XYZ file of N, CA and C in Angstrom:
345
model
N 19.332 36.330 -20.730
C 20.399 35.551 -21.332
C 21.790 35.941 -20.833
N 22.412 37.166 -20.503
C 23.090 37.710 -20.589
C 23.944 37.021 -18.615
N 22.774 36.610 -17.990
C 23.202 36.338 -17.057
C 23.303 34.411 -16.937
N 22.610 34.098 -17.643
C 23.086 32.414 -17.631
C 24.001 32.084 -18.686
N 24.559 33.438 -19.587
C 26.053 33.021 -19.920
C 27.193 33.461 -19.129
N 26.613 34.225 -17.890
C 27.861 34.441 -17.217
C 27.671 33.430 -16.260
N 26.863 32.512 -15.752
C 27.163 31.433 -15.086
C 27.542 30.403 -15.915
N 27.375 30.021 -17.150
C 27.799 28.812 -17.638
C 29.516 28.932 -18.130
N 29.661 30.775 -18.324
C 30.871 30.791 -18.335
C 31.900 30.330 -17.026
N 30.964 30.583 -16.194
C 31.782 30.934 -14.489
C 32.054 29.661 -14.165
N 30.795 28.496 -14.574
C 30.809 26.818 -14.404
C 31.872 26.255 -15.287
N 31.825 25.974 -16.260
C 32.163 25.746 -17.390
C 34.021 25.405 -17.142
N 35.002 26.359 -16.575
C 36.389 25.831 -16.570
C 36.399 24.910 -15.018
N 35.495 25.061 -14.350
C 35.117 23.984 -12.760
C 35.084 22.810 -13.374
N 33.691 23.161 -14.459
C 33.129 21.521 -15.190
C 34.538 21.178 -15.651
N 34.797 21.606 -16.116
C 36.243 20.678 -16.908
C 37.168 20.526 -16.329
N 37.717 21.117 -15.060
C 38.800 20.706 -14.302
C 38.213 19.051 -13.261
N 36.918 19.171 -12.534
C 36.354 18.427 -12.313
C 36.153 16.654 -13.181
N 35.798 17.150 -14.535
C 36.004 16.147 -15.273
C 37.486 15.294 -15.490
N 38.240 16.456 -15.920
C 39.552 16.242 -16.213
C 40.074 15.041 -15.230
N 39.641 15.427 -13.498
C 40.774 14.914 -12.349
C 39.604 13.314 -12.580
N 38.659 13.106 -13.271
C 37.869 11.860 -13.438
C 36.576 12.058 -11.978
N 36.182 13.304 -11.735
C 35.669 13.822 -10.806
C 33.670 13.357 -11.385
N 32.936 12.977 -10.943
C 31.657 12.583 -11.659
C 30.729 13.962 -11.416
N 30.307 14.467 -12.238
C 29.686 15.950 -12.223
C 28.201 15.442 -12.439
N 27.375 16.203 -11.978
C 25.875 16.732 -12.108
C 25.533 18.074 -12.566
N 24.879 18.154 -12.896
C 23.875 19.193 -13.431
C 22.364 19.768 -13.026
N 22.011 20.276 -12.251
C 20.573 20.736 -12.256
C 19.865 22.070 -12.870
N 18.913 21.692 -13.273
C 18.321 23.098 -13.926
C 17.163 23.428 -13.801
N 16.468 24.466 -13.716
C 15.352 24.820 -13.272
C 14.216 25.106 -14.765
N 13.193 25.250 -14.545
C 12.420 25.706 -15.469
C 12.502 26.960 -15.555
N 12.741 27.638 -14.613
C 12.787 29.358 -15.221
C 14.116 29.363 -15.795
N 14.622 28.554 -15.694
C 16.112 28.907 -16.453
C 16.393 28.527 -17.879
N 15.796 27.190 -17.954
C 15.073 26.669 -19.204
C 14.553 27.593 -19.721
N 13.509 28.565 -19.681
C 12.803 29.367 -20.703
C 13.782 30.626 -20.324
N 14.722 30.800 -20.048
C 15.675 31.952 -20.467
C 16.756 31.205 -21.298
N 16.828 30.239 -20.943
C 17.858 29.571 -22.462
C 17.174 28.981 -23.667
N 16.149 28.982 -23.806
C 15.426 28.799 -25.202
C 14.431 29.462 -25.441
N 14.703 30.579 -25.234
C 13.680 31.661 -26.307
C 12.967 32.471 -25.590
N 12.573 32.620 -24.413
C 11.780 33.643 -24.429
C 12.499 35.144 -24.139
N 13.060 35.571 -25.462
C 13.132 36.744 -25.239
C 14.663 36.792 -25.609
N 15.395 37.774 -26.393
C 16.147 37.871 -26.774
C 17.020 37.450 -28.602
N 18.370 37.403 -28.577
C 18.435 37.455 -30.366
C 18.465 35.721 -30.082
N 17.978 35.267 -31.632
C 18.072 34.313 -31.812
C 19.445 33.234 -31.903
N 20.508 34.309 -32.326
C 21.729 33.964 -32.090
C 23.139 33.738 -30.998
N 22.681 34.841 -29.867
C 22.529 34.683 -28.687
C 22.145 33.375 -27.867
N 20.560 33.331 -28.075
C 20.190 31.803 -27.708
C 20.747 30.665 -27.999
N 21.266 30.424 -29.578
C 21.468 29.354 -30.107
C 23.305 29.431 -29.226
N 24.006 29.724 -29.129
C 25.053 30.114 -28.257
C 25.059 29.965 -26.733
N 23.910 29.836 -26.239
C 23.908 29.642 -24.970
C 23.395 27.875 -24.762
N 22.166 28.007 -26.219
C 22.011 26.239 -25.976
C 23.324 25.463 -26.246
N 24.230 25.802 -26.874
C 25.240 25.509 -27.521
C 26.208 25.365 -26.362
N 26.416 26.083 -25.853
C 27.438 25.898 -24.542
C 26.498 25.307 -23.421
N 25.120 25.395 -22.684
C 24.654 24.488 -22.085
C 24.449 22.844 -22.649
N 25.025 22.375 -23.689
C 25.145 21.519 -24.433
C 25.721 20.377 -23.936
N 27.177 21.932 -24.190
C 28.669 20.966 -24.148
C 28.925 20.579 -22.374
N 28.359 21.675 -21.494
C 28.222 21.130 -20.503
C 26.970 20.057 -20.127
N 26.377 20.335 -20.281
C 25.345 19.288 -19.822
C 25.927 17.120 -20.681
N 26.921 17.335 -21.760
C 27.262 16.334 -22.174
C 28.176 15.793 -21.585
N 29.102 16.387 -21.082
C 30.268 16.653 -20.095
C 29.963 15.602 -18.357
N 28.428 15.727 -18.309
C 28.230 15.592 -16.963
C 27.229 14.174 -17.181
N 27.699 13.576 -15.987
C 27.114 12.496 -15.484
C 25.670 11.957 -15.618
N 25.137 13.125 -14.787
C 23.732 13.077 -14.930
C 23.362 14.424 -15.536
N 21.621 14.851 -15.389
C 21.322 16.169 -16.098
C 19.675 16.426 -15.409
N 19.660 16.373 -14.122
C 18.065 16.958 -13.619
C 17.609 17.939 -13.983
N 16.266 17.890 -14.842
C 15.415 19.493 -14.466
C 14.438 19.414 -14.090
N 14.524 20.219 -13.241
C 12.777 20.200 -12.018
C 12.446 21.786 -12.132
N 11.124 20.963 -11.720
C 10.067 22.486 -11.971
C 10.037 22.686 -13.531
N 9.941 21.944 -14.273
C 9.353 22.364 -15.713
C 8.455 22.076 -16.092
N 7.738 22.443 -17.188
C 6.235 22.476 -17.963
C 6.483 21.152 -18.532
N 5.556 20.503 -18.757
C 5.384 19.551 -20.094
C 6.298 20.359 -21.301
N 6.038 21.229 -21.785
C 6.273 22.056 -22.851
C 8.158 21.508 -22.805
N 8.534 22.320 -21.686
C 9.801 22.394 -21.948
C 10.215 21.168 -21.634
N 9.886 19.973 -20.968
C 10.478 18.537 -20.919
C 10.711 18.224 -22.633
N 9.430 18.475 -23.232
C 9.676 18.246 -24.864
C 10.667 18.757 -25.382
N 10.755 20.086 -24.908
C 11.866 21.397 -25.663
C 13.294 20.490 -25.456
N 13.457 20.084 -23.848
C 14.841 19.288 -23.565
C 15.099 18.263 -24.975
N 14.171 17.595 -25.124
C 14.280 16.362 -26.258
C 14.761 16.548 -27.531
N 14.182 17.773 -27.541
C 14.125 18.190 -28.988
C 15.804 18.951 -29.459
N 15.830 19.523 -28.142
C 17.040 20.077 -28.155
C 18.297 19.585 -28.021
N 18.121 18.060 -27.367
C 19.620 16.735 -27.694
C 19.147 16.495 -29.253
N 18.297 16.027 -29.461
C 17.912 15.668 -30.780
C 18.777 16.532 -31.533
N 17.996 17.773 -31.892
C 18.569 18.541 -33.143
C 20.297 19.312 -32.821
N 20.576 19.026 -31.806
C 21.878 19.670 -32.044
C 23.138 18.940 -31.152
N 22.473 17.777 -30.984
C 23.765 16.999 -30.250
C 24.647 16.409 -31.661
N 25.840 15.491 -31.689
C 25.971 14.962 -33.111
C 27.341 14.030 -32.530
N 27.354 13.137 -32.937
C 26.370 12.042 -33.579
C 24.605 12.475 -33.168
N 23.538 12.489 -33.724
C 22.271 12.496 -33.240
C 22.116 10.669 -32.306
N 22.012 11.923 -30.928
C 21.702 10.196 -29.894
C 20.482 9.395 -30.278
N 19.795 8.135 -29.491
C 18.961 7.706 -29.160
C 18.309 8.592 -28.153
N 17.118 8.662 -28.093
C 16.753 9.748 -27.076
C 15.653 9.112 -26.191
N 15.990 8.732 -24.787
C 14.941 8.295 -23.902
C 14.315 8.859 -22.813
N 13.321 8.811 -22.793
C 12.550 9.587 -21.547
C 11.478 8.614 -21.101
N 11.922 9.106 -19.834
C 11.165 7.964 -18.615
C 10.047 9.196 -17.854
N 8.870 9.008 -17.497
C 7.729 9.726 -16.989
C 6.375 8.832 -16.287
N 6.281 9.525 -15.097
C 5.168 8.951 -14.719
C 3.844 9.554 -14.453
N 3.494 10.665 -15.354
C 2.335 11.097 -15.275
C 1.566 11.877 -16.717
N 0.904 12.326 -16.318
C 0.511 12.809 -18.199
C 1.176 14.034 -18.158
N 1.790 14.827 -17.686
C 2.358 15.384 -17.470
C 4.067 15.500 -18.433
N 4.086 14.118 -18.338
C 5.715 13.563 -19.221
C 4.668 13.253 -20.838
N 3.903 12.954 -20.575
C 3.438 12.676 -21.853
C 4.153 13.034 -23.206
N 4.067 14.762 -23.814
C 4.908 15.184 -24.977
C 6.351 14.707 -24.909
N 7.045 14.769 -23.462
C 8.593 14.510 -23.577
C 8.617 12.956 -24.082
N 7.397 12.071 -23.505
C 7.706 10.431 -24.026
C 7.316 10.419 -25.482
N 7.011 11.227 -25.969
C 6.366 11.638 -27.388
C 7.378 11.902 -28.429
N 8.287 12.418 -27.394
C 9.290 13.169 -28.222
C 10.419 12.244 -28.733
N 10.644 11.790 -27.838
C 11.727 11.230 -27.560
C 11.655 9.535 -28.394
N 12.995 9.148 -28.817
C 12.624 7.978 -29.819
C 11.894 6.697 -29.095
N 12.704 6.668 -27.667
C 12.309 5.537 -26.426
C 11.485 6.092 -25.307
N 10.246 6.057 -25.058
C 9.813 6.306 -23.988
C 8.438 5.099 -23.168
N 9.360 6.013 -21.749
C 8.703 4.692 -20.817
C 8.067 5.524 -19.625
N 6.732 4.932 -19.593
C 6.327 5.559 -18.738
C 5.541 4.755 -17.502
N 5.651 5.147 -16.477
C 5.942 4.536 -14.991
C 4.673 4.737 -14.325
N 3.883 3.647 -13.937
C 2.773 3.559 -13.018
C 3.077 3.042 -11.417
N 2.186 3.883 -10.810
C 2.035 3.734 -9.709
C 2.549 5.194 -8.775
């Protein structure tokens, strides 16, 4: 944890100068990074502080890719705009394999893609 709050700190005044000049930002995130920002391992309060500021950035930005994740944590993403974004969004997830399955589960709108 201790090290993806010193990058979101290090990102974080970029993200907003970027935004500020009307600059269109992205986001990518990995699955091992994902399960160091939600839980495995560390205080619970800590965590909730890091989802909390990967939040405000990830809301901040344009888009929001994560590759290389589990089923598990595609859900965790959902769950985690859900319970702590606010206004509480509509929540959609698009998937094309069983793989997306729980995240289209999760999520209030989901669509899932053949072929």
């Amino acid at each position: 944890p201790g090290a993806i709050k010193e990058r979101l700190e290090a990102f974080g005044p970029r993200t907003e100068k970027a935004l500020a000049a009307g600059t269109p930002a992205g986001l990518m995130v990995t699955g091992q990074a994902l399960e160091r920002l939600m839980g495995a391992g560390g205080a619970a309060e800590a965590l909730s502080t890091l989802e909390d500021q990967f939040l405000e950035i990830a809301q901040r930005c344009s888009v929001v890719i994560a590759c290389r994740v589990s089923p598990l944590q595609k859900a965790q993403m959902v769950q985690l705009v859900r319970g702590k974004v606010k206004p509480t969004p509509v929540t959609l997830a698009v998937g094309d394999g069983a793989n997306d399955v729980p995240m289209i589960q999760e999520a209030q709108v989901g669509i899932g893609i053949c072929g």
